[in-house]
mmCIF file of N, CA and C in Angstrom:
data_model
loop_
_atom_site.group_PDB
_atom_site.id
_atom_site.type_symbol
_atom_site.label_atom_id
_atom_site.label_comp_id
_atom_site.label_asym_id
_atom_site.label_seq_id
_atom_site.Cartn_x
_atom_site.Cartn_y
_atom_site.Cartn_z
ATOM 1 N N UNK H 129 0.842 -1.178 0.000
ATOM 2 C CA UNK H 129 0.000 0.000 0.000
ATOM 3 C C UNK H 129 0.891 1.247 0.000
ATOM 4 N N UNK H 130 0.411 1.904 -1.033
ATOM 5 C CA UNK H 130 1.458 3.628 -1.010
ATOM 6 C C UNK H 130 0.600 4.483 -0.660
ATOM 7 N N UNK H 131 1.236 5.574 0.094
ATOM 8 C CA UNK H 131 0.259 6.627 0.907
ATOM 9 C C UNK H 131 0.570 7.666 -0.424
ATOM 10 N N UNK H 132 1.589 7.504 -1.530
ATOM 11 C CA UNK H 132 1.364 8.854 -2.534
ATOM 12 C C UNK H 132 0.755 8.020 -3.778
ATOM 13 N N UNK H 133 0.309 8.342 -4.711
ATOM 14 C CA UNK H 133 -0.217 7.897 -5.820
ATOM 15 C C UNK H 133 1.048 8.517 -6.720
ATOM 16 N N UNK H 134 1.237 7.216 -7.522
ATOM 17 C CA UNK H 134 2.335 7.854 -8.969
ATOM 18 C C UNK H 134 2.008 9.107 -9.606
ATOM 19 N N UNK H 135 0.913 9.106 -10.262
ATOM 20 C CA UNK H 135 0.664 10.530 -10.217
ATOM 21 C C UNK H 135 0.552 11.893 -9.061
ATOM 22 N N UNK H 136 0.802 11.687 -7.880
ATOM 23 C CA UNK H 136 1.127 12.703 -6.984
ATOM 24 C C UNK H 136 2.528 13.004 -6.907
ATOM 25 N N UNK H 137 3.045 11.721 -6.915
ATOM 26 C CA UNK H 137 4.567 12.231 -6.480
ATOM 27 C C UNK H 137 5.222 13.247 -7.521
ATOM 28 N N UNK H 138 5.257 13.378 -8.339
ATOM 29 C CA UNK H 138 5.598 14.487 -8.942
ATOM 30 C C UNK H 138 5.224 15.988 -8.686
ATOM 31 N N UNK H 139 4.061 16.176 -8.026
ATOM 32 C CA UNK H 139 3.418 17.447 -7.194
ATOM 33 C C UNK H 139 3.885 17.596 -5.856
ATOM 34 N N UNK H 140 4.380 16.430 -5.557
ATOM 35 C CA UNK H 140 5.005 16.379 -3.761
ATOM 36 C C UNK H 140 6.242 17.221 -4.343
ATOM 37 N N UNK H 141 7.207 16.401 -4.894
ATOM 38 C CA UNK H 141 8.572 16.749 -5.355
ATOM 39 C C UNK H 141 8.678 18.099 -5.484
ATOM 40 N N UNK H 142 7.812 18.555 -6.717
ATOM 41 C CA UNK H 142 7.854 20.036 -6.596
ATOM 42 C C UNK H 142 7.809 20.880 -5.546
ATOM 43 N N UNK H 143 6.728 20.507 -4.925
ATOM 44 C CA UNK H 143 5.715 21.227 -3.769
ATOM 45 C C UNK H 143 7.704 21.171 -2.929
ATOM 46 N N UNK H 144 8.157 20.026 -2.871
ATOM 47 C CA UNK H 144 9.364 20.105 -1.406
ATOM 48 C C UNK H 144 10.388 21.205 -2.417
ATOM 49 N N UNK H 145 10.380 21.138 -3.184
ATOM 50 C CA UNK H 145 12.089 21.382 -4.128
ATOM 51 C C UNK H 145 11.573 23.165 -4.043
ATOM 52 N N UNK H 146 10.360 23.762 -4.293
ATOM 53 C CA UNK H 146 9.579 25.232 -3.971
ATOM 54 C C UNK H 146 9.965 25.100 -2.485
ATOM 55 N N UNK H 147 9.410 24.667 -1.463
ATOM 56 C CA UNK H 147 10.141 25.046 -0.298
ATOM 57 C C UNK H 147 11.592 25.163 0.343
ATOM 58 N N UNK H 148 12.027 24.002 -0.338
ATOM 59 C CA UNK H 148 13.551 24.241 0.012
ATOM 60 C C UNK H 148 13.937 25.622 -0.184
ATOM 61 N N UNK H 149 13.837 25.921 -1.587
ATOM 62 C CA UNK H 149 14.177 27.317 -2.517
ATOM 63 C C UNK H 149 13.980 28.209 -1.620
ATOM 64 N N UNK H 150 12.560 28.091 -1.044
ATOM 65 C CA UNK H 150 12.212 29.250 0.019
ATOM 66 C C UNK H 150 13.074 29.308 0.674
ATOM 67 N N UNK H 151 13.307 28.645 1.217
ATOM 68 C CA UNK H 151 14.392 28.089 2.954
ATOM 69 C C UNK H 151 15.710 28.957 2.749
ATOM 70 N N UNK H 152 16.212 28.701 1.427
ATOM 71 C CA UNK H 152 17.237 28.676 1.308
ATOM 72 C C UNK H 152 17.178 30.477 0.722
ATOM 73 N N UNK H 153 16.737 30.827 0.498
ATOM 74 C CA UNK H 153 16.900 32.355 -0.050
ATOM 75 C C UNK H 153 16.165 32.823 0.946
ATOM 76 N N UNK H 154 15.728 32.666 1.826
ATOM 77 C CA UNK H 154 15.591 33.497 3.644
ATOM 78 C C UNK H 154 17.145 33.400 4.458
ATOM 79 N N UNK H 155 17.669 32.460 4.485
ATOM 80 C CA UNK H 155 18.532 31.531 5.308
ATOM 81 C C UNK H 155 19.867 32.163 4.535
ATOM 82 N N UNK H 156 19.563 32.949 3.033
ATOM 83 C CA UNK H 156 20.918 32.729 2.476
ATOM 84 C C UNK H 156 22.144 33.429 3.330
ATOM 85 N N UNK H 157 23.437 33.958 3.148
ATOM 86 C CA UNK H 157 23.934 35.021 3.810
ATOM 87 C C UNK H 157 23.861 36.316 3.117
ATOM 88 N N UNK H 158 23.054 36.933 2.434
ATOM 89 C CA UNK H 158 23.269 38.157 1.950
ATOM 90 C C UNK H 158 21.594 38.435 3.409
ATOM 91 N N UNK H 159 20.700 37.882 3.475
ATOM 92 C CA UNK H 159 19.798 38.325 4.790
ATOM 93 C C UNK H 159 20.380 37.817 6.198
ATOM 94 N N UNK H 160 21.186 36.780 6.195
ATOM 95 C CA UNK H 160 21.676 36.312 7.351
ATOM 96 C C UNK H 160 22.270 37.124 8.300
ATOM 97 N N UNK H 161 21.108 37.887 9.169
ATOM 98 C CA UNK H 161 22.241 38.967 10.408
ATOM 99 C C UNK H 161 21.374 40.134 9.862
ATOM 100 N N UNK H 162 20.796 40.458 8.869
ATOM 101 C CA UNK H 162 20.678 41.824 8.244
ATOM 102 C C UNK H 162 19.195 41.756 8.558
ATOM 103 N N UNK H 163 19.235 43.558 9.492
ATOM 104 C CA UNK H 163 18.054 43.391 10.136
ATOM 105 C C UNK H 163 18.091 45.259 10.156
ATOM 106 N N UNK H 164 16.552 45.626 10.637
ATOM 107 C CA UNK H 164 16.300 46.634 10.167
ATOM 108 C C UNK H 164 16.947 48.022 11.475
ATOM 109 N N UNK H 165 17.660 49.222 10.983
ATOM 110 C CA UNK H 165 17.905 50.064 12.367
ATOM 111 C C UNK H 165 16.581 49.704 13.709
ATOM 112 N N UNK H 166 17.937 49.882 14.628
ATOM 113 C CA UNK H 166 17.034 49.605 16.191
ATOM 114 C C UNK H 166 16.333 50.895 16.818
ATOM 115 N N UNK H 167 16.953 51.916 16.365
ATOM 116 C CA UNK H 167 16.471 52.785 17.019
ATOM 117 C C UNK H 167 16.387 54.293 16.064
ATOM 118 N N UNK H 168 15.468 55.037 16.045
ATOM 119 C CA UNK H 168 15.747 56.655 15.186
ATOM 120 C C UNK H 168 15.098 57.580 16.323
ATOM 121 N N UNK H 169 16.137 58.236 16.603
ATOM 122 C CA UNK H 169 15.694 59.710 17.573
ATOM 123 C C UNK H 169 15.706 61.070 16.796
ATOM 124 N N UNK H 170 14.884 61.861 17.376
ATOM 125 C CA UNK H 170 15.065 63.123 16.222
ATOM 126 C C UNK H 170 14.522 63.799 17.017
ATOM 127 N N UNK H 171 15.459 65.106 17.034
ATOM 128 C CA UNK H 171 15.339 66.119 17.923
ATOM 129 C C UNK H 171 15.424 68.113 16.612
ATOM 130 N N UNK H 172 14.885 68.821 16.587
ATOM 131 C CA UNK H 172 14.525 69.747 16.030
ATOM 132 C C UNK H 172 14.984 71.371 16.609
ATOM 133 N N UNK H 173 16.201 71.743 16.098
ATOM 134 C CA UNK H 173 16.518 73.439 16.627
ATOM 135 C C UNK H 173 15.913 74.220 16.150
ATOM 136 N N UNK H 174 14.822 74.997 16.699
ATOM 137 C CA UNK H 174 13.952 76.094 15.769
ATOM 138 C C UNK H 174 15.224 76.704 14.829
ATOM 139 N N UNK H 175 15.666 78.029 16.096
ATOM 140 C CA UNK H 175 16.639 78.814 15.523
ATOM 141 C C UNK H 175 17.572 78.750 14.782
ATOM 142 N N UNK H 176 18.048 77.706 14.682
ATOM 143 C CA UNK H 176 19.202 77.248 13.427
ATOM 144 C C UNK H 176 18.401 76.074 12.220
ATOM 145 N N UNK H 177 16.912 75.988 12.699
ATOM 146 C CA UNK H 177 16.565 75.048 11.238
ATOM 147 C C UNK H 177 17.130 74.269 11.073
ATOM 148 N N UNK H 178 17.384 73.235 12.258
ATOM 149 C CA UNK H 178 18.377 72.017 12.065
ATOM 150 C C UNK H 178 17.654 70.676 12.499
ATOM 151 N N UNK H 179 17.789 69.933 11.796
ATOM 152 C CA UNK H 179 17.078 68.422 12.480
ATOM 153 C C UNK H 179 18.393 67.478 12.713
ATOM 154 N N UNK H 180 18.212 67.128 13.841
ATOM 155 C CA UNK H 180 18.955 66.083 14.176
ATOM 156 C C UNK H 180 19.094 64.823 14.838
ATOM 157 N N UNK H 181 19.101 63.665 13.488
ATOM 158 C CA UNK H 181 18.461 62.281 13.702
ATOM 159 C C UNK H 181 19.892 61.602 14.060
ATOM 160 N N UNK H 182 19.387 60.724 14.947
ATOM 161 C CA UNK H 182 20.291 59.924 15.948
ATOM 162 C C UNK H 182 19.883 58.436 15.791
ATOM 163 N N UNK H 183 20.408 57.733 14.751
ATOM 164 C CA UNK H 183 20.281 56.121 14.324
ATOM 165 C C UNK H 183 20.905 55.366 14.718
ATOM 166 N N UNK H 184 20.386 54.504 15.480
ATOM 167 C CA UNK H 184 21.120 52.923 16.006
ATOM 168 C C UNK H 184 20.855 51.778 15.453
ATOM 169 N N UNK H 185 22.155 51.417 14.950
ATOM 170 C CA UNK H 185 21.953 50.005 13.875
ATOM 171 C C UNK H 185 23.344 49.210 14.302
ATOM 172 N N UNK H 186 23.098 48.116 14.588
ATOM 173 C CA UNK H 186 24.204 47.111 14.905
ATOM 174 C C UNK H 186 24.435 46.733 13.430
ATOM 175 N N UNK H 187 26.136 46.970 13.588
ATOM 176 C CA UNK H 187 26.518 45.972 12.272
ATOM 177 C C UNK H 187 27.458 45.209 12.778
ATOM 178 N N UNK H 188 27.372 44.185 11.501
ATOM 179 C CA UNK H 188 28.289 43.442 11.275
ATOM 180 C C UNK H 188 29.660 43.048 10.618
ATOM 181 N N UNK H 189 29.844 43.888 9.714
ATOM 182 C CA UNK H 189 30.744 44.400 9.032
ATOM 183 C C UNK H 189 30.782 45.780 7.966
ATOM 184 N N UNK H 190 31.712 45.796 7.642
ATOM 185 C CA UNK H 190 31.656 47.195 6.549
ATOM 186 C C UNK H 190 30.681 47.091 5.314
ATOM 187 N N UNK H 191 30.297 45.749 5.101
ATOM 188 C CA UNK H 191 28.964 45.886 3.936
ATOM 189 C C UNK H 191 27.690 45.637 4.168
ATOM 190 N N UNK H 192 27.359 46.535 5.992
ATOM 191 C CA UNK H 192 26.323 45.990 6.574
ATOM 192 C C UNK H 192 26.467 47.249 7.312
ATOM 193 N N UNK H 193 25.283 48.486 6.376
ATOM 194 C CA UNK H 193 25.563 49.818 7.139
ATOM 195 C C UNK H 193 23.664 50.128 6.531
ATOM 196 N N UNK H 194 23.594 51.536 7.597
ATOM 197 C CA UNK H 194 22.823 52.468 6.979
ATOM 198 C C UNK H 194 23.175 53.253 5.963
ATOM 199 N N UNK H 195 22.340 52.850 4.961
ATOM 200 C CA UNK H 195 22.561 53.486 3.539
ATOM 201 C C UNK H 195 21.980 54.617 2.584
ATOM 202 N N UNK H 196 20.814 55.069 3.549
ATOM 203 C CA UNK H 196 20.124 55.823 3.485
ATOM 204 C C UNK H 196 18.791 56.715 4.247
ATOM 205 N N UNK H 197 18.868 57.865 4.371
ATOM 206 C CA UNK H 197 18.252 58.535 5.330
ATOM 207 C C UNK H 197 17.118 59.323 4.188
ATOM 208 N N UNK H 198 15.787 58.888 4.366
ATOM 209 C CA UNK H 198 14.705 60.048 3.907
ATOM 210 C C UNK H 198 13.955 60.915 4.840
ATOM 211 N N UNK H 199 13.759 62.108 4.250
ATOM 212 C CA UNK H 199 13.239 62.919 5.566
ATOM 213 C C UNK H 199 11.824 63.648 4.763
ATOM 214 N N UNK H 200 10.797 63.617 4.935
ATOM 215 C CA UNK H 200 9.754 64.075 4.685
ATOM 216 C C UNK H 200 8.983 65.258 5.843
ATOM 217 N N UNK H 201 8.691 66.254 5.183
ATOM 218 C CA UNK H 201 7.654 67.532 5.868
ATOM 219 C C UNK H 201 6.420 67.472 5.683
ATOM 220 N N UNK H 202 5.116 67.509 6.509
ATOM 221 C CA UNK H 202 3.838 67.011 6.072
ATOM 222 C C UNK H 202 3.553 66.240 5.450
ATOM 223 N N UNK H 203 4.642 64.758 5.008
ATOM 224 C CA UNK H 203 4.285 64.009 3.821
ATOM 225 C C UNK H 203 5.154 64.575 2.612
ATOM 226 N N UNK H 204 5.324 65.290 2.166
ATOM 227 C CA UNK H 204 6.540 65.771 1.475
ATOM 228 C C UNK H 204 8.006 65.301 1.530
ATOM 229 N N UNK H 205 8.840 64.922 0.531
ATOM 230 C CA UNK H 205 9.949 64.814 0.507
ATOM 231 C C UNK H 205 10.804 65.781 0.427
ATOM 232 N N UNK H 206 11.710 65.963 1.570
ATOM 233 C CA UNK H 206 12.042 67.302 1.265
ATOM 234 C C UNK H 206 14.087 67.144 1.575
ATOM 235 N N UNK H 207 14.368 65.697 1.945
ATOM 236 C CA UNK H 207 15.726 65.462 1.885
ATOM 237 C C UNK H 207 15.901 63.829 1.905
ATOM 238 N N UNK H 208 16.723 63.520 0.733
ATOM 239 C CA UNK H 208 17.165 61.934 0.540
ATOM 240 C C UNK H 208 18.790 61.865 0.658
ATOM 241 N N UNK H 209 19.355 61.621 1.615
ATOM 242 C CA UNK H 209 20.814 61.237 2.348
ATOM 243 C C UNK H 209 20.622 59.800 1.531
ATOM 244 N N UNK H 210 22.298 59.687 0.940
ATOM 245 C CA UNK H 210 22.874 58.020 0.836
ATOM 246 C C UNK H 210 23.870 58.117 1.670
ATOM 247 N N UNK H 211 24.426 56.816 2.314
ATOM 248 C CA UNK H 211 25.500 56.778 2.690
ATOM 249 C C UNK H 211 26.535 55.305 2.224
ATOM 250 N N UNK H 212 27.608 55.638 2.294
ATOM 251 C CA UNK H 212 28.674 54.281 2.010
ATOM 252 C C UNK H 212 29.090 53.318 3.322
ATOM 253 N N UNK H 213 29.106 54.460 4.687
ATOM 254 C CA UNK H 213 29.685 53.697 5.228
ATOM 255 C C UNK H 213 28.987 53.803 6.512
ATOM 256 N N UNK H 214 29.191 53.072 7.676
ATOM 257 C CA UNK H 214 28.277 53.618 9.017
ATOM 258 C C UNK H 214 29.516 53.849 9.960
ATOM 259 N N UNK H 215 30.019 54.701 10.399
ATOM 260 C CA UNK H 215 31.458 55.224 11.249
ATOM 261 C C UNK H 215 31.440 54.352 12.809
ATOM 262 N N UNK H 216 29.957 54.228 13.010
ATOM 263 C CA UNK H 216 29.723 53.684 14.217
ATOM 264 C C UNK H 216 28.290 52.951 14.438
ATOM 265 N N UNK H 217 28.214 52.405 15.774
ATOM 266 C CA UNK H 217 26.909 51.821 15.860
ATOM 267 C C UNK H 217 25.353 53.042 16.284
ATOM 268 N N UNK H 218 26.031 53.777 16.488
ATOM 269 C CA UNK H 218 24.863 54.797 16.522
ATOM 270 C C UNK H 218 25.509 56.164 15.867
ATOM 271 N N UNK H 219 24.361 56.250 15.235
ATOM 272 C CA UNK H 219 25.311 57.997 14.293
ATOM 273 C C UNK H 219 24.398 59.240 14.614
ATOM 274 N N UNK H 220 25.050 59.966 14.482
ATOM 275 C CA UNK H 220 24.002 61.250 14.854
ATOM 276 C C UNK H 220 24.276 62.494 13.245
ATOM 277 N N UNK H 221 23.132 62.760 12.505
ATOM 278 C CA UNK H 221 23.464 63.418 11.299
ATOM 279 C C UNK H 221 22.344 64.455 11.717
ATOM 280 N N UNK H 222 23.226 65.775 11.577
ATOM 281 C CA UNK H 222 22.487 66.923 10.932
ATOM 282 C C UNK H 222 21.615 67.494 9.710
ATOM 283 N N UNK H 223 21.048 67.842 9.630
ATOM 284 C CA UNK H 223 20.137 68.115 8.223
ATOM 285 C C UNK H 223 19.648 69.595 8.571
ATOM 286 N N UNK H 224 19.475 70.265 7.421
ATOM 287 C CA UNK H 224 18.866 72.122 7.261
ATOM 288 C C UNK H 224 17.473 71.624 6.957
ATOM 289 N N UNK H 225 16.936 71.920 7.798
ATOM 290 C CA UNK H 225 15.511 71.659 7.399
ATOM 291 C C UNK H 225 14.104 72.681 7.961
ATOM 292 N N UNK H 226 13.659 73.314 6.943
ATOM 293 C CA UNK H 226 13.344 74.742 7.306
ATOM 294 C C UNK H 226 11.727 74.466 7.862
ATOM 295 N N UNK H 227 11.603 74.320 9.197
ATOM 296 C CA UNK H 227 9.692 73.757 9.102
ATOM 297 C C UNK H 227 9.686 74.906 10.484
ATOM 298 N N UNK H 228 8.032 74.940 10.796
ATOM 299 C CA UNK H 228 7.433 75.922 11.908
ATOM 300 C C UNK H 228 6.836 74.913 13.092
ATOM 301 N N UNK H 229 6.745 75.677 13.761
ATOM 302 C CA UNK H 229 5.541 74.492 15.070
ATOM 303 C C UNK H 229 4.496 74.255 14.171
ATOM 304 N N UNK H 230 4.223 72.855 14.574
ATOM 305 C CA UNK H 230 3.250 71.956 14.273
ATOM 306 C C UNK H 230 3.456 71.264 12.780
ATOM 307 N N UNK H 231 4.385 71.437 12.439
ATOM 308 C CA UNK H 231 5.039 70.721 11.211
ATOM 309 C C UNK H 231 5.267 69.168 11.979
ATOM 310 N N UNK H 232 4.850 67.928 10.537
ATOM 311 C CA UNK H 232 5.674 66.741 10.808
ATOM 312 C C UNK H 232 6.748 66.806 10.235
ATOM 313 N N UNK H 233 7.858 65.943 11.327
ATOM 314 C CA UNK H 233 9.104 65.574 10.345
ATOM 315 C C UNK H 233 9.261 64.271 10.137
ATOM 316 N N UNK H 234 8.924 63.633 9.664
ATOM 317 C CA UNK H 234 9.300 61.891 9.248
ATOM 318 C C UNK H 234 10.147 61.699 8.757
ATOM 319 N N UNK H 235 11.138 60.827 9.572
ATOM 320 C CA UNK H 235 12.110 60.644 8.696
ATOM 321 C C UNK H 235 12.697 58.520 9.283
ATOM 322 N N UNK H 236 13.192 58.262 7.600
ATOM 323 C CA UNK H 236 12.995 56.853 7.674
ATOM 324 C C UNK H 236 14.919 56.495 7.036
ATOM 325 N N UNK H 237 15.019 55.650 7.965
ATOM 326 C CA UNK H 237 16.758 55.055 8.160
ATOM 327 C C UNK H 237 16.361 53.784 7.359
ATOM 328 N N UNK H 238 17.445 53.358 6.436
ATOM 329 C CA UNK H 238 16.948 51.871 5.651
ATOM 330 C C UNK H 238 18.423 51.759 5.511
ATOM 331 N N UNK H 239 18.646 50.206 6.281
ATOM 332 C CA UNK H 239 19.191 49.400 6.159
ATOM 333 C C UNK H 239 20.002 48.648 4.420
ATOM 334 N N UNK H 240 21.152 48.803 4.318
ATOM 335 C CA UNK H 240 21.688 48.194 3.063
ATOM 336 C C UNK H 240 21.055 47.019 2.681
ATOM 337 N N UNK H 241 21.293 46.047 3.661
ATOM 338 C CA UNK H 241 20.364 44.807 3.196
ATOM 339 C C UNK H 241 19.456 44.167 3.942
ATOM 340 N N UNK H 242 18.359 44.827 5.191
ATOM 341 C CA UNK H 242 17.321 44.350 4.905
ATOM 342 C C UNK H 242 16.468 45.622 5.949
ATOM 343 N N UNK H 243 15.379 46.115 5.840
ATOM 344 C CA UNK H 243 14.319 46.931 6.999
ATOM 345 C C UNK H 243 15.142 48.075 6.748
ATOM 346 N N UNK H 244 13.844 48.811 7.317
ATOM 347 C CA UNK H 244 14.374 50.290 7.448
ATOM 348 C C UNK H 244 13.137 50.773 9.167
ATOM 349 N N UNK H 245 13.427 51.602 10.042
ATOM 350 C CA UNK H 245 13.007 52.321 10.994
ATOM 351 C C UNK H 245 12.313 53.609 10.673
ATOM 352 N N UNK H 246 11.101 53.939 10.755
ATOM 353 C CA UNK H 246 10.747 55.618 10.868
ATOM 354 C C UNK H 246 10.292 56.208 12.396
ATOM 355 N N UNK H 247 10.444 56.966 12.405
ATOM 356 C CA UNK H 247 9.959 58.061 13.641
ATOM 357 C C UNK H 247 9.532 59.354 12.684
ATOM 358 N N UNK H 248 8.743 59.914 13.511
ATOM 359 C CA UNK H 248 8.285 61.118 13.504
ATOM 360 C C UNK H 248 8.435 62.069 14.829
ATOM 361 N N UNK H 249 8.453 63.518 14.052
ATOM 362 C CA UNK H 249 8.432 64.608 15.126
ATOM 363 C C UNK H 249 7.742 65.347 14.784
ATOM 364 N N UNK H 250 6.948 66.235 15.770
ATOM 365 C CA UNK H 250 6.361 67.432 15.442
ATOM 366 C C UNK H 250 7.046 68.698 15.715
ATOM 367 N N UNK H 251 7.475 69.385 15.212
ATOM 368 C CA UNK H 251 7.709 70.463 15.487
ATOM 369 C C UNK H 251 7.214 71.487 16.288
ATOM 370 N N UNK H 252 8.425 71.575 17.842
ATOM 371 C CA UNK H 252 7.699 72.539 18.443
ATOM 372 C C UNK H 252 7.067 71.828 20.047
ATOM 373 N N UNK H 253 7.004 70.294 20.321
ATOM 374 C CA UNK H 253 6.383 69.306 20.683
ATOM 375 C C UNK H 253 7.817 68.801 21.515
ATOM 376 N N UNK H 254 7.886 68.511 22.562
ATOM 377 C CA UNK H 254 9.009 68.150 23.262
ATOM 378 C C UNK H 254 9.635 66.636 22.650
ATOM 379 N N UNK H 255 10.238 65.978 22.312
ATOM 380 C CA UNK H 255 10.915 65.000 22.274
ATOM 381 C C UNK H 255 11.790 64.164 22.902
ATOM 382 N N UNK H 256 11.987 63.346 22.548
ATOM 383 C CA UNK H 256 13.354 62.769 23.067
ATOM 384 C C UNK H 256 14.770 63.453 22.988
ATOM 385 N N UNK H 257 15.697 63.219 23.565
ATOM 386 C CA UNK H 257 17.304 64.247 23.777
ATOM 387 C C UNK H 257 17.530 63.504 22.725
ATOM 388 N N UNK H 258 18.663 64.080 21.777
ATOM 389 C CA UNK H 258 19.196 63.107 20.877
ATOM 390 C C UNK H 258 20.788 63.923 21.198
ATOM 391 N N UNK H 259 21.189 62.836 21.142
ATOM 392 C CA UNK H 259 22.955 62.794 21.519
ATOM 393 C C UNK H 259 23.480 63.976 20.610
ATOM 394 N N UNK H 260 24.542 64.880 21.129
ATOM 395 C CA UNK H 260 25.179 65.563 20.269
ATOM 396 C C UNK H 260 25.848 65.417 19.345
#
């Protein structure tokens, strides 16, 4: 007695050889370790029109950085940062960014190879300290 029918086993086979594939391109090492920033702080100087986001991302090596910073005003794009390299595990970057009280600032940290973090601020609205 066979629990597959000759004509099934060829749909099993597939069905396993599609999951493996899966397995194996989750599992590969270009995602292996690569995970999205842990943390985005953002703190706002009226008087100098300065935003300043404070990103924490553990890496693992030099081809395992934050690679890019977007910063949006009300939904607006209003600054796209690349970067090559991450100097450290938490970075702190300045930006000119001209907004009033009650402005949003969204801004989103993305990971080289995999997730990205957003926070928002309002302008004007107390926040979190962000490191100098």
């Amino acid at each position: 007695m066979h629990l597959i029918k000759p004509g099934e086993r060829r749909v099993v086979l597939v069905g396993f050889f599609m999951f493996a594939a899966v397995v194996f391109l989750i599992l590969s090492p270009g995602t292996v370790g690569a995970h999205s920033p842990s943390g985005v702080t953002l703190g706002y100087d009226t008087p100098t029109q300065t935003l300043k986001v404070s990103i924490t991302h553990t890496r693992f090596s030099d081809s395992h950085y934050i690679n890019k910073v977007e910063i949006r005003k009300n939904g607006n794009l209003v600054s796209l940062q690349e970067y090559k390299k991450q100097p450290a595990e938490t970075v702190t970057y300045s930006y000119k960014v001209t907004a009033t009280a009650g402005d949003a600032l969204e801004v989103r940290a993305y990971c080289n190879k995999f997730g990205s973090k957003e926070e928002t601020l309002t302008v004007g609205r107390p926040g979190k300290p962000v490191p100098k």
